mmCIF file with all atom_site columns, C-alpha atoms and ligand atoms in Angstrom:
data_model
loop_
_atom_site.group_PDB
_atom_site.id
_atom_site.type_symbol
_atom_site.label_atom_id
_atom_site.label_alt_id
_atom_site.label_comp_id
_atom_site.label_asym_id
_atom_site.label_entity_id
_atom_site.label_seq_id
_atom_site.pdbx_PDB_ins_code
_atom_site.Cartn_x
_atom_site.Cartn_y
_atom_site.Cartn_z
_atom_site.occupancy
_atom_site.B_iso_or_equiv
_atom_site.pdbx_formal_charge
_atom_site.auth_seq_id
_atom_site.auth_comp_id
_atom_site.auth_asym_id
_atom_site.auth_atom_id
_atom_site.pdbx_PDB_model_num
ATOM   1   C  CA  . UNK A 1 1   ? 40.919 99.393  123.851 1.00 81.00 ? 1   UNK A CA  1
ATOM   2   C  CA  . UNK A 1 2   ? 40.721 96.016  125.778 1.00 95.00 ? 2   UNK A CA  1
ATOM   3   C  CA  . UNK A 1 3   ? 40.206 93.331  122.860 1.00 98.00 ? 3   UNK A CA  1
ATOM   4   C  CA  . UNK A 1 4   ? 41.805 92.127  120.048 1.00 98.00 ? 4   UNK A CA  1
ATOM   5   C  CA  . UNK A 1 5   ? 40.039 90.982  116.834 1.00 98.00 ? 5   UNK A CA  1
ATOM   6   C  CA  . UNK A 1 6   ? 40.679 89.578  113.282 1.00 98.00 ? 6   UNK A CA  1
ATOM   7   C  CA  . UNK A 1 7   ? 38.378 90.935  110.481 1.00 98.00 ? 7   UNK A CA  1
ATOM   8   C  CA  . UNK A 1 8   ? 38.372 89.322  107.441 1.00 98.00 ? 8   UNK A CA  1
ATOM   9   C  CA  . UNK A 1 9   ? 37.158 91.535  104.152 1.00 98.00 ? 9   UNK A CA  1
ATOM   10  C  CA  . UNK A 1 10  ? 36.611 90.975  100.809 1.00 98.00 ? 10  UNK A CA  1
ATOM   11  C  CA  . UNK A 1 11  ? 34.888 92.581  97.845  1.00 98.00 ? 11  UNK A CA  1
ATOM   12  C  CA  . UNK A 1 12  ? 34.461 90.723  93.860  1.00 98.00 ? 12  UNK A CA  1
ATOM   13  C  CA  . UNK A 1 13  ? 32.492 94.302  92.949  1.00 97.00 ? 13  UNK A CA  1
ATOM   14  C  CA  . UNK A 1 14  ? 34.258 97.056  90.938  1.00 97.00 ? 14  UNK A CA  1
ATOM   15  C  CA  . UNK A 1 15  ? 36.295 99.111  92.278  1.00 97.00 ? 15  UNK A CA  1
ATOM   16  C  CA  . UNK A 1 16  ? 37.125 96.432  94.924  1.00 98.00 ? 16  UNK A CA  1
ATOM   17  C  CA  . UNK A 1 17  ? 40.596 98.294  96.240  1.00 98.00 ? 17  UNK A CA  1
ATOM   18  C  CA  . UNK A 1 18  ? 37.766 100.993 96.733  1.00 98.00 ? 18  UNK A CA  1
ATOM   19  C  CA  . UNK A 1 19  ? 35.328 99.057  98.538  1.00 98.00 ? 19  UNK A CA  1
ATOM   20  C  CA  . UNK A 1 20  ? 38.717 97.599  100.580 1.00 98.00 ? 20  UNK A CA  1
ATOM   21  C  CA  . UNK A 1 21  ? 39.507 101.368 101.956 1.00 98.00 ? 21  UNK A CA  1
ATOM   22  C  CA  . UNK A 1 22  ? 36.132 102.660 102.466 1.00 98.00 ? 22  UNK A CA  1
ATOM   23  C  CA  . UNK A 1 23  ? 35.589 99.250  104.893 1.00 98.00 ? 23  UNK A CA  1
ATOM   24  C  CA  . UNK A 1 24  ? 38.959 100.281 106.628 1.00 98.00 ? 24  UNK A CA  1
ATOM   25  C  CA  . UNK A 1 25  ? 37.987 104.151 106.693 1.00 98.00 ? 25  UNK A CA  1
ATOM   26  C  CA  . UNK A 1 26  ? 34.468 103.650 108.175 1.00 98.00 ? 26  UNK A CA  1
ATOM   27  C  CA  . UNK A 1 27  ? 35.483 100.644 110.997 1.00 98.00 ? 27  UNK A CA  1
ATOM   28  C  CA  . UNK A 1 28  ? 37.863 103.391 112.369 1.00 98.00 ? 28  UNK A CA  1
ATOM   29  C  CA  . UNK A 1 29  ? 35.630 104.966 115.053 1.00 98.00 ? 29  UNK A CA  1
ATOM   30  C  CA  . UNK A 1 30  ? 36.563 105.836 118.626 1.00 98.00 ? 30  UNK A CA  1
ATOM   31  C  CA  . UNK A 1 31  ? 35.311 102.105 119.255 1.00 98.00 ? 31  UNK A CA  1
ATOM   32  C  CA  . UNK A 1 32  ? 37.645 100.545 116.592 1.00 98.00 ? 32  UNK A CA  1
ATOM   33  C  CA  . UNK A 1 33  ? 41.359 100.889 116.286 1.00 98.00 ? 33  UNK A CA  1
ATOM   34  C  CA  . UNK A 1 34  ? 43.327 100.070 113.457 1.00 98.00 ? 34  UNK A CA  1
ATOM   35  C  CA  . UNK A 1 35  ? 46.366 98.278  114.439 1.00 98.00 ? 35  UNK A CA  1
ATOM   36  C  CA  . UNK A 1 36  ? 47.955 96.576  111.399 1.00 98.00 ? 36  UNK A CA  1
ATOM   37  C  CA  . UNK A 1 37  ? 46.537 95.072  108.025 1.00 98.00 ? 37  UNK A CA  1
ATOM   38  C  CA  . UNK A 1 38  ? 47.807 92.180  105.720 1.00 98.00 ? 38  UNK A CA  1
ATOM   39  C  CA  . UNK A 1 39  ? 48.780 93.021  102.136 1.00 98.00 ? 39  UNK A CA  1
ATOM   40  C  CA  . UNK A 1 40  ? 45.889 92.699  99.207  1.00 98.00 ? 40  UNK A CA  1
ATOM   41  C  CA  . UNK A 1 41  ? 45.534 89.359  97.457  1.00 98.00 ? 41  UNK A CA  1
ATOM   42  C  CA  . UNK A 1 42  ? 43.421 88.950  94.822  1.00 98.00 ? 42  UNK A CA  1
ATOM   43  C  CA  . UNK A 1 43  ? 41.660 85.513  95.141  1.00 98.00 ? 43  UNK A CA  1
ATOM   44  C  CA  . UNK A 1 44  ? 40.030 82.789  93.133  1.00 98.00 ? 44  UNK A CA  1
ATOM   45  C  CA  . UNK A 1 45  ? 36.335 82.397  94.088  1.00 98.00 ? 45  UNK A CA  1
ATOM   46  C  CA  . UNK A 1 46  ? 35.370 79.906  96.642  1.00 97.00 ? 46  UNK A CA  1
ATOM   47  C  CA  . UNK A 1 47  ? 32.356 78.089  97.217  1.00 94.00 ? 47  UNK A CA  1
ATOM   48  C  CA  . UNK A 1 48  ? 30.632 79.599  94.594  1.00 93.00 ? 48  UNK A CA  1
ATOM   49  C  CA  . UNK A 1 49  ? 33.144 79.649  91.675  1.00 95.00 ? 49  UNK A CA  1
ATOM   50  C  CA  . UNK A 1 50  ? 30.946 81.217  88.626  1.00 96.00 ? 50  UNK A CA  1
ATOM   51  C  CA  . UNK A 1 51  ? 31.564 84.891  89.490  1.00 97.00 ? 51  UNK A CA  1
ATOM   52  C  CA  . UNK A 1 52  ? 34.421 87.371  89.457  1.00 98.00 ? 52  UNK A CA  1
ATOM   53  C  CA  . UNK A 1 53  ? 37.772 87.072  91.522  1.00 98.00 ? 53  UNK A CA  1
ATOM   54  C  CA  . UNK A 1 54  ? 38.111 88.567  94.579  1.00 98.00 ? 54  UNK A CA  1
ATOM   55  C  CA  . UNK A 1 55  ? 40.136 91.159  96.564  1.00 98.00 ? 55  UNK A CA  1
ATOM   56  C  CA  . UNK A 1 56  ? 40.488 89.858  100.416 1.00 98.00 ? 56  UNK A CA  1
ATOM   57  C  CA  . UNK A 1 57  ? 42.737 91.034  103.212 1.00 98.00 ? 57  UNK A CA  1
ATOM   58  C  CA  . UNK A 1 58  ? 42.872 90.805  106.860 1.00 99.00 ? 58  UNK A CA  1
ATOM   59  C  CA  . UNK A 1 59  ? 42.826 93.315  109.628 1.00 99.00 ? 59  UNK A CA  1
ATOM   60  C  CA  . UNK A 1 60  ? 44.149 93.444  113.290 1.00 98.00 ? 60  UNK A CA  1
ATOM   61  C  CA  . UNK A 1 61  ? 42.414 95.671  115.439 1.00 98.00 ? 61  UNK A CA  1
ATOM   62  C  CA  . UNK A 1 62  ? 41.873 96.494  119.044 1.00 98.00 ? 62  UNK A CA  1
ATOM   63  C  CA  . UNK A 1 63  ? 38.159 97.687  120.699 1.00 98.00 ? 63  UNK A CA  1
ATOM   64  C  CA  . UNK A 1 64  ? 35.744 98.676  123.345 1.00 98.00 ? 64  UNK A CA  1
ATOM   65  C  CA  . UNK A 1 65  ? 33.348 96.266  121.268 1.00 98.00 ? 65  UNK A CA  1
ATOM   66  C  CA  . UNK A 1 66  ? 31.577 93.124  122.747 1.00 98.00 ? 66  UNK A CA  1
ATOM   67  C  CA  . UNK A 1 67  ? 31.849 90.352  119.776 1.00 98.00 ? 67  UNK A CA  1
ATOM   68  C  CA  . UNK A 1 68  ? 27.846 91.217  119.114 1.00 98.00 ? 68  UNK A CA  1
ATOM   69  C  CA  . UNK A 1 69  ? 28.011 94.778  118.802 1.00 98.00 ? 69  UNK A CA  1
ATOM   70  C  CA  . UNK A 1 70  ? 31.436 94.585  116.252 1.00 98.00 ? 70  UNK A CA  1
ATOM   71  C  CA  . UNK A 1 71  ? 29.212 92.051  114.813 1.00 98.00 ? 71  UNK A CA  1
ATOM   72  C  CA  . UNK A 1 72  ? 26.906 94.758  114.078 1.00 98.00 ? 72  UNK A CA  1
ATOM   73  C  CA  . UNK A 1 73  ? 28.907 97.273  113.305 1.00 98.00 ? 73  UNK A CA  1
ATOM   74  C  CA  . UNK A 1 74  ? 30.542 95.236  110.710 1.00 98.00 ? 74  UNK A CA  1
ATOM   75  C  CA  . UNK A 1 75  ? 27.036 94.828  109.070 1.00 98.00 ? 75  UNK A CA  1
ATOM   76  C  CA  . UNK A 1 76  ? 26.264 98.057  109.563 1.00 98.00 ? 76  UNK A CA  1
ATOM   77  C  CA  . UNK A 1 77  ? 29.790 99.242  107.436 1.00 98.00 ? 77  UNK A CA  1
ATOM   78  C  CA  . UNK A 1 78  ? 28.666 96.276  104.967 1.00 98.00 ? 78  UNK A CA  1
ATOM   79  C  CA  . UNK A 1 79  ? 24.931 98.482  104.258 1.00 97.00 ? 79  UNK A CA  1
ATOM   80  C  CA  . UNK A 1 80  ? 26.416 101.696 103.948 1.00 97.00 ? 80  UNK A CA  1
ATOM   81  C  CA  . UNK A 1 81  ? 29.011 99.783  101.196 1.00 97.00 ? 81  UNK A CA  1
ATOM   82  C  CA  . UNK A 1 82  ? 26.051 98.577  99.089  1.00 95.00 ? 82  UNK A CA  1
ATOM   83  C  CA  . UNK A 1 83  ? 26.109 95.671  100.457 1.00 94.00 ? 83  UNK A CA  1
ATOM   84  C  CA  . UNK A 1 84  ? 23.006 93.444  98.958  1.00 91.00 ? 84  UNK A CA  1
ATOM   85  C  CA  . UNK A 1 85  ? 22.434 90.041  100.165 1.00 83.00 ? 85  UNK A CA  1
ATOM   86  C  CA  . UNK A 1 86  ? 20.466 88.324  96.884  1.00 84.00 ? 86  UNK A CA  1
ATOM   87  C  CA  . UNK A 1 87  ? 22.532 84.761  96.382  1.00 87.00 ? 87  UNK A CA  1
ATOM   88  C  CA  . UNK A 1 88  ? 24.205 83.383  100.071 1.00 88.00 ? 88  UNK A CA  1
ATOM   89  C  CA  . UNK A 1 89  ? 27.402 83.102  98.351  1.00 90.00 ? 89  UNK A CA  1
ATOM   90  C  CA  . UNK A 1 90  ? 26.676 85.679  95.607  1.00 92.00 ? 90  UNK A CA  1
ATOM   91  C  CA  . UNK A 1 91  ? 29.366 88.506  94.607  1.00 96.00 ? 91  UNK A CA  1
ATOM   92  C  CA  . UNK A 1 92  ? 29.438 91.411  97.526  1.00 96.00 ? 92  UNK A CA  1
ATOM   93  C  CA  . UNK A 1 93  ? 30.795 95.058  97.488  1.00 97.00 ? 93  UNK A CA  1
ATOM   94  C  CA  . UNK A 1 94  ? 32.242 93.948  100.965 1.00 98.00 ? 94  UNK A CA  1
ATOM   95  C  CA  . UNK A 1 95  ? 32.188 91.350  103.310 1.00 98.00 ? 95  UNK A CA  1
ATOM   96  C  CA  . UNK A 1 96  ? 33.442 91.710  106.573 1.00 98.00 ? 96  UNK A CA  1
ATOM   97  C  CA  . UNK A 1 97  ? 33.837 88.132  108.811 1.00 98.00 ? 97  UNK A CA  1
ATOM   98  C  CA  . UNK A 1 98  ? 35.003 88.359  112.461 1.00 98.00 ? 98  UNK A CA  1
ATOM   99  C  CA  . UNK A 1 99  ? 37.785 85.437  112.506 1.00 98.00 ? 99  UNK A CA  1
ATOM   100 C  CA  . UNK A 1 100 ? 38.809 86.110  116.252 1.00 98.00 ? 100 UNK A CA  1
ATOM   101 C  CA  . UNK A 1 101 ? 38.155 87.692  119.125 1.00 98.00 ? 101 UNK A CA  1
ATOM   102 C  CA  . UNK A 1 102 ? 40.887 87.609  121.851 1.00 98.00 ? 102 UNK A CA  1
ATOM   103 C  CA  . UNK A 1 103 ? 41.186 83.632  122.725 1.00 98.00 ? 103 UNK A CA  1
ATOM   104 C  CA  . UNK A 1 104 ? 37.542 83.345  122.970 1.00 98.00 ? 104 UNK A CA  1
ATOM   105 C  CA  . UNK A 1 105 ? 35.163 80.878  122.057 1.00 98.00 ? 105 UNK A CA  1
ATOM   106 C  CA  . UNK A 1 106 ? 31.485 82.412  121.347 1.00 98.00 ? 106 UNK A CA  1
ATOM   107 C  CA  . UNK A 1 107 ? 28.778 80.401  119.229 1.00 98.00 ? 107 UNK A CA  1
ATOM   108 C  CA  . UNK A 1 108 ? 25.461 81.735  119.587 1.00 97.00 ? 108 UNK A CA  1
ATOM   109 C  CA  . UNK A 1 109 ? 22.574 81.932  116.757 1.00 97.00 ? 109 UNK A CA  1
ATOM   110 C  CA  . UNK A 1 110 ? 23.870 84.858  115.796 1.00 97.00 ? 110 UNK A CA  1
ATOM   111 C  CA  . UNK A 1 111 ? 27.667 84.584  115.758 1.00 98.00 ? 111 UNK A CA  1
ATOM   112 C  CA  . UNK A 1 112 ? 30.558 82.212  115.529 1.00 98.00 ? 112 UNK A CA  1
ATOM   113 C  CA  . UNK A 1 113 ? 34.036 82.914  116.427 1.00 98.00 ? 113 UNK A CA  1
ATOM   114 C  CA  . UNK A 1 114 ? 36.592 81.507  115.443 1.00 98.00 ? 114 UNK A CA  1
ATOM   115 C  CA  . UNK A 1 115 ? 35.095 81.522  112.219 1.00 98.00 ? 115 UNK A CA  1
ATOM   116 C  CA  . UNK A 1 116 ? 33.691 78.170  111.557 1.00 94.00 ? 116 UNK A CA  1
ATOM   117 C  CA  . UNK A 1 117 ? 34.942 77.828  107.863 1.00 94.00 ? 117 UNK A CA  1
ATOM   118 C  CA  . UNK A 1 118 ? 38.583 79.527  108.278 1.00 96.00 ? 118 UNK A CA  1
ATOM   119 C  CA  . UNK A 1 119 ? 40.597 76.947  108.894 1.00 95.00 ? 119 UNK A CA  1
ATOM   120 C  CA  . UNK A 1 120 ? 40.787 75.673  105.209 1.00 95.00 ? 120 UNK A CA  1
ATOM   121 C  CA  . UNK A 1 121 ? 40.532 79.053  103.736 1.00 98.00 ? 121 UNK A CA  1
ATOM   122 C  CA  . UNK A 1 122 ? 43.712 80.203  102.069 1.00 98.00 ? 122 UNK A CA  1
ATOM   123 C  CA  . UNK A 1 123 ? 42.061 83.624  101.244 1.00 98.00 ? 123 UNK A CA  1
ATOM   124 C  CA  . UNK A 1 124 ? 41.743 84.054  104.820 1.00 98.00 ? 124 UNK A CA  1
ATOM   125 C  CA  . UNK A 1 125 ? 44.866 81.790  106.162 1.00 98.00 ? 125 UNK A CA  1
ATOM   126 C  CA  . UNK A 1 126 ? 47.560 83.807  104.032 1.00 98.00 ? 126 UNK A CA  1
ATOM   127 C  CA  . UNK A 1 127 ? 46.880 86.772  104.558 1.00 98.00 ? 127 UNK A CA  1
ATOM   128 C  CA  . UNK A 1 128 ? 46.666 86.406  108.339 1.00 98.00 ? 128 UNK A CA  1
ATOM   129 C  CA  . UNK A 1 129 ? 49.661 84.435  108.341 1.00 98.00 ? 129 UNK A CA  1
ATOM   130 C  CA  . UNK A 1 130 ? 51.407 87.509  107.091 1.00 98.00 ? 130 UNK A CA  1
ATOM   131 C  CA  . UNK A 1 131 ? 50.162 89.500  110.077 1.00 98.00 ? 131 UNK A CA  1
ATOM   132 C  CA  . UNK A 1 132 ? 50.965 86.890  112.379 1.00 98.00 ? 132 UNK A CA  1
ATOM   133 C  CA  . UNK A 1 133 ? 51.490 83.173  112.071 1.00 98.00 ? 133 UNK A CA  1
ATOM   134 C  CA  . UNK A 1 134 ? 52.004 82.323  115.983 1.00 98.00 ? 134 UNK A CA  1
ATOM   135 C  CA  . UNK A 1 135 ? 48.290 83.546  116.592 1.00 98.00 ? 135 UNK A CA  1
ATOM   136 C  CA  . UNK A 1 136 ? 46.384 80.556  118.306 1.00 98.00 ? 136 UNK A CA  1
ATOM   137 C  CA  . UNK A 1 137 ? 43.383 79.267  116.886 1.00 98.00 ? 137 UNK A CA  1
ATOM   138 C  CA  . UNK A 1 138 ? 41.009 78.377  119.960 1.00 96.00 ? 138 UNK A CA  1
ATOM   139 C  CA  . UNK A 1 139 ? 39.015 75.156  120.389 1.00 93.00 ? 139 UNK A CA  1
ATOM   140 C  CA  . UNK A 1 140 ? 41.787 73.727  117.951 1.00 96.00 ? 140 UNK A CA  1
ATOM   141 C  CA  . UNK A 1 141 ? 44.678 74.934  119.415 1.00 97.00 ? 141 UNK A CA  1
ATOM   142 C  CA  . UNK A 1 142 ? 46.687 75.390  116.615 1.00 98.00 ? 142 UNK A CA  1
ATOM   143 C  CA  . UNK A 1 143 ? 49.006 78.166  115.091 1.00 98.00 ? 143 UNK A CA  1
ATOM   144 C  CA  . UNK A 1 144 ? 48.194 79.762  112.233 1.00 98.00 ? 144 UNK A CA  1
ATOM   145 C  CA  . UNK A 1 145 ? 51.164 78.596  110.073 1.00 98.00 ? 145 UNK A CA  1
ATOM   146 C  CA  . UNK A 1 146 ? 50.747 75.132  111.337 1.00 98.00 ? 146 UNK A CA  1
ATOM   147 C  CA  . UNK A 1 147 ? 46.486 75.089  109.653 1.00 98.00 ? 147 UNK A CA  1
ATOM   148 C  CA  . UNK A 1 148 ? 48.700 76.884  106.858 1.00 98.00 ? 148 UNK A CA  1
ATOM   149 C  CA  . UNK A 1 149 ? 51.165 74.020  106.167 1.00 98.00 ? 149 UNK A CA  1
ATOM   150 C  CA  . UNK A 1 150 ? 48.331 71.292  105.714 1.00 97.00 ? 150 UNK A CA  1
ATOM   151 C  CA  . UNK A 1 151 ? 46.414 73.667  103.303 1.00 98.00 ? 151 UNK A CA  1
ATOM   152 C  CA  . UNK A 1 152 ? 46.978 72.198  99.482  1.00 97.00 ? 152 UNK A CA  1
ATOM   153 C  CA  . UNK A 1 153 ? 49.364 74.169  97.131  1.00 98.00 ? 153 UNK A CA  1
ATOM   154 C  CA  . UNK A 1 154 ? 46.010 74.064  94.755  1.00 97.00 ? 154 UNK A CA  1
ATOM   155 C  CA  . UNK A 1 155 ? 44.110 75.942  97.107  1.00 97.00 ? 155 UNK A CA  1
ATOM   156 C  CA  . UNK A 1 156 ? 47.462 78.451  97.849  1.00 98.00 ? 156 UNK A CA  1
ATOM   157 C  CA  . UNK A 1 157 ? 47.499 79.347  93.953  1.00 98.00 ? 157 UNK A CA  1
ATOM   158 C  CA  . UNK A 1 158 ? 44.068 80.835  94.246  1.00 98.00 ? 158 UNK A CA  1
ATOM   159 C  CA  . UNK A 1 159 ? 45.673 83.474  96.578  1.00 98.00 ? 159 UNK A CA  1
ATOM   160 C  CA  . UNK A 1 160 ? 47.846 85.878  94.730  1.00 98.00 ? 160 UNK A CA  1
ATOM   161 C  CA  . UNK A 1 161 ? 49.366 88.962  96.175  1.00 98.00 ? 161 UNK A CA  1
ATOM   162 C  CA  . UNK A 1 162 ? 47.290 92.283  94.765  1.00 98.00 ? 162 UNK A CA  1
ATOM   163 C  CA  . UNK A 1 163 ? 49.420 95.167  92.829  1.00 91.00 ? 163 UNK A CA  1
ATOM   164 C  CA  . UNK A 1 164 ? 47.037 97.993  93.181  1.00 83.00 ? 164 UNK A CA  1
ATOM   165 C  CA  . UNK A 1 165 ? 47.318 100.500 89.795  1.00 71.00 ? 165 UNK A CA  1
ATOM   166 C  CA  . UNK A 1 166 ? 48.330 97.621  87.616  1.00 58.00 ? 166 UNK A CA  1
ATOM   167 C  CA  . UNK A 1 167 ? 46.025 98.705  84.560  1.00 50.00 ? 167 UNK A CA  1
ATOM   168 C  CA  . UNK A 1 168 ? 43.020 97.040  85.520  1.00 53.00 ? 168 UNK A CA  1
ATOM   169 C  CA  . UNK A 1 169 ? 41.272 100.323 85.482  1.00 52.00 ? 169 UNK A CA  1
ATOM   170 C  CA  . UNK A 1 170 ? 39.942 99.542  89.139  1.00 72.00 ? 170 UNK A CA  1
HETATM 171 C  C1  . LIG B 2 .   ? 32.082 73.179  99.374  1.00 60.33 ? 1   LIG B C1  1
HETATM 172 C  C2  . LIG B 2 .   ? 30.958 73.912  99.628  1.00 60.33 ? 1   LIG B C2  1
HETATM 173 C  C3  . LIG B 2 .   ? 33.302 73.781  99.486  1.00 60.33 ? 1   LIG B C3  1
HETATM 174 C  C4  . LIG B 2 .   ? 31.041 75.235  99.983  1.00 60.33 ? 1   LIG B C4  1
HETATM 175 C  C5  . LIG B 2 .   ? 33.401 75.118  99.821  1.00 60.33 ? 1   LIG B C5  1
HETATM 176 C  C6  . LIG B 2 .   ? 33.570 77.877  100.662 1.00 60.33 ? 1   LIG B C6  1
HETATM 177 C  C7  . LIG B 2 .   ? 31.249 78.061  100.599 1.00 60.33 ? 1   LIG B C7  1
HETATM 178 C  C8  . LIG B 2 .   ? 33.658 79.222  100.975 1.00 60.33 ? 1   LIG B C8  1
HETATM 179 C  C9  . LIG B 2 .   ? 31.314 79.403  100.915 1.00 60.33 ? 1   LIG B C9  1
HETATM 180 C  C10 . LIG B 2 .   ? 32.263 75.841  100.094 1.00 60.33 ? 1   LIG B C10 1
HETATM 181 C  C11 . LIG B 2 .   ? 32.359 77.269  100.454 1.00 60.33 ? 1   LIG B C11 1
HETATM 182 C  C12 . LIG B 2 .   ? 32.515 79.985  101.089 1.00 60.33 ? 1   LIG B C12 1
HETATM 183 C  C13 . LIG B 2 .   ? 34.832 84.578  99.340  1.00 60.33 ? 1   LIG B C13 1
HETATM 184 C  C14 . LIG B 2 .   ? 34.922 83.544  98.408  1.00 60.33 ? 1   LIG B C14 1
HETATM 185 C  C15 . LIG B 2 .   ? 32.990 83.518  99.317  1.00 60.33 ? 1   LIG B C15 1
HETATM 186 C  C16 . LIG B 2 .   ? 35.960 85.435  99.526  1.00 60.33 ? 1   LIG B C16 1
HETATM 187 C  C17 . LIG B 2 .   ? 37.083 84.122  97.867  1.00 60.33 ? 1   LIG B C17 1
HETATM 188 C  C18 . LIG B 2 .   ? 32.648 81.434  101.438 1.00 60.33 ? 1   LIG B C18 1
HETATM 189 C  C19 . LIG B 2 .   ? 31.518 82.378  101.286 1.00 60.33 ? 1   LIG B C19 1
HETATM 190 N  N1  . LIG B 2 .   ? 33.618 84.530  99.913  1.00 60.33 ? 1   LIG B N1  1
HETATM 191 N  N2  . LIG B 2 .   ? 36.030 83.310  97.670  1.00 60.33 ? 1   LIG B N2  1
HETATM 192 N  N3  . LIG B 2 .   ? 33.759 82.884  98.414  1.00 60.33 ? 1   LIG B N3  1
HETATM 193 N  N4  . LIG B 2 .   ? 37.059 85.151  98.773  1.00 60.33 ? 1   LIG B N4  1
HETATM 194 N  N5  . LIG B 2 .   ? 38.194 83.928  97.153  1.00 60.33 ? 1   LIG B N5  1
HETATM 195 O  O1  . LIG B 2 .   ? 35.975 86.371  100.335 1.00 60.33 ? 1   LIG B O1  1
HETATM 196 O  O2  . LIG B 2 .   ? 33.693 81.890  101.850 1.00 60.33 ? 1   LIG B O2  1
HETATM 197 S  S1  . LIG B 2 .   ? 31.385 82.989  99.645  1.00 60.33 ? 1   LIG B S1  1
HETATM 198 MG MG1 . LIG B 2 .   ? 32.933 85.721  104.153 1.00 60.33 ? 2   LIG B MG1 1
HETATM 199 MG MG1 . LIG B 2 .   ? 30.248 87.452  105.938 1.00 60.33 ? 3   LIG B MG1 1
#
């Protein structure tokens, strides 16, 4: 297992912790090592904001995968989850964004990585902070908890950390 790589998840579908650990169960593959994961936050929506909270966490792993083919493994987990792409920013059983991929660069039609819309994310900052707040951020060259500190404390309330079995029925 020669790479390291970031994957971002999320699910606003009931029963989102359920959605969470199926993602988890069906990355693991002789390709795909799990290595650590952040706690579960449950999030306020972002982008668009009429539609239900979210669940979102963040995964270390190490692979065999070039960034295209985890790319499509990833969408390939996100079918067999139910995923159904109707509105672009529309509730999801799972999503599952590649954040990084060793140090590298890579921007092709198909992919971007870093992710191009992490860096003022506090779904996605805070809960990789938690892993690791010295990772690098390539082409910005910043730590982790450095993007963290100039993220607003309006933004950081959205991002609340998840109790699972805490009577929501989920
Ligand atoms: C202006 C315009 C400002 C668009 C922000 C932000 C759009 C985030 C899309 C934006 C804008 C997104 C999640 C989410 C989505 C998630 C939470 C997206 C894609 N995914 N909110 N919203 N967690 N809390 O995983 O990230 S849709
Ligand atoms: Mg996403
Ligand atoms: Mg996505």
């Amino acid at each position: 297992m020669m790479n390291t790589a970031y994957i971002a998840l999320g699910s606003n579908i009931k029963p989102r912790d359920h959605y969470l650990n199926q993602a988890i169960k069906n990355l693991e593959t002789d390709d795909v090592k799990l290595v650590n994961k952040s706690s579960v936050y449950e999030t306020d929506p972002v982008g668009y904001t009429e539609q239900d909270n979210f669940l979102n966490m963040v995964l270390e792993i190490e692979t065999n995968l070039d960034p295209i083919n985890l790319l499509l493994y990833c969408q390939s987990v996100e079918l067999q989850l139910g995923r159904k792409r109707k509105l672009r920013w529309g509730p999801r059983t799972i999503d599952l964004d590649i954040l990084l991929y060793n140090q590298e660069n890579i921007k092709t039609e198909q992919l971007t990585v870093p992710h191009p819309r992490m860096n003022e994310r506090a779904f996605v900052l805070i809960p990789l902070n938690e892993l690791n707040p010295l990772i690098n951020i390539p082409l910005i060259n910043k730590s982790v908890s450095s993007i963290l500190d100039g993220v607003s404390p309006e933004e950081k309330k959205g991002v609340i950390k998840w109790m699972p079995s805490n009577g929501e029925g989920e």
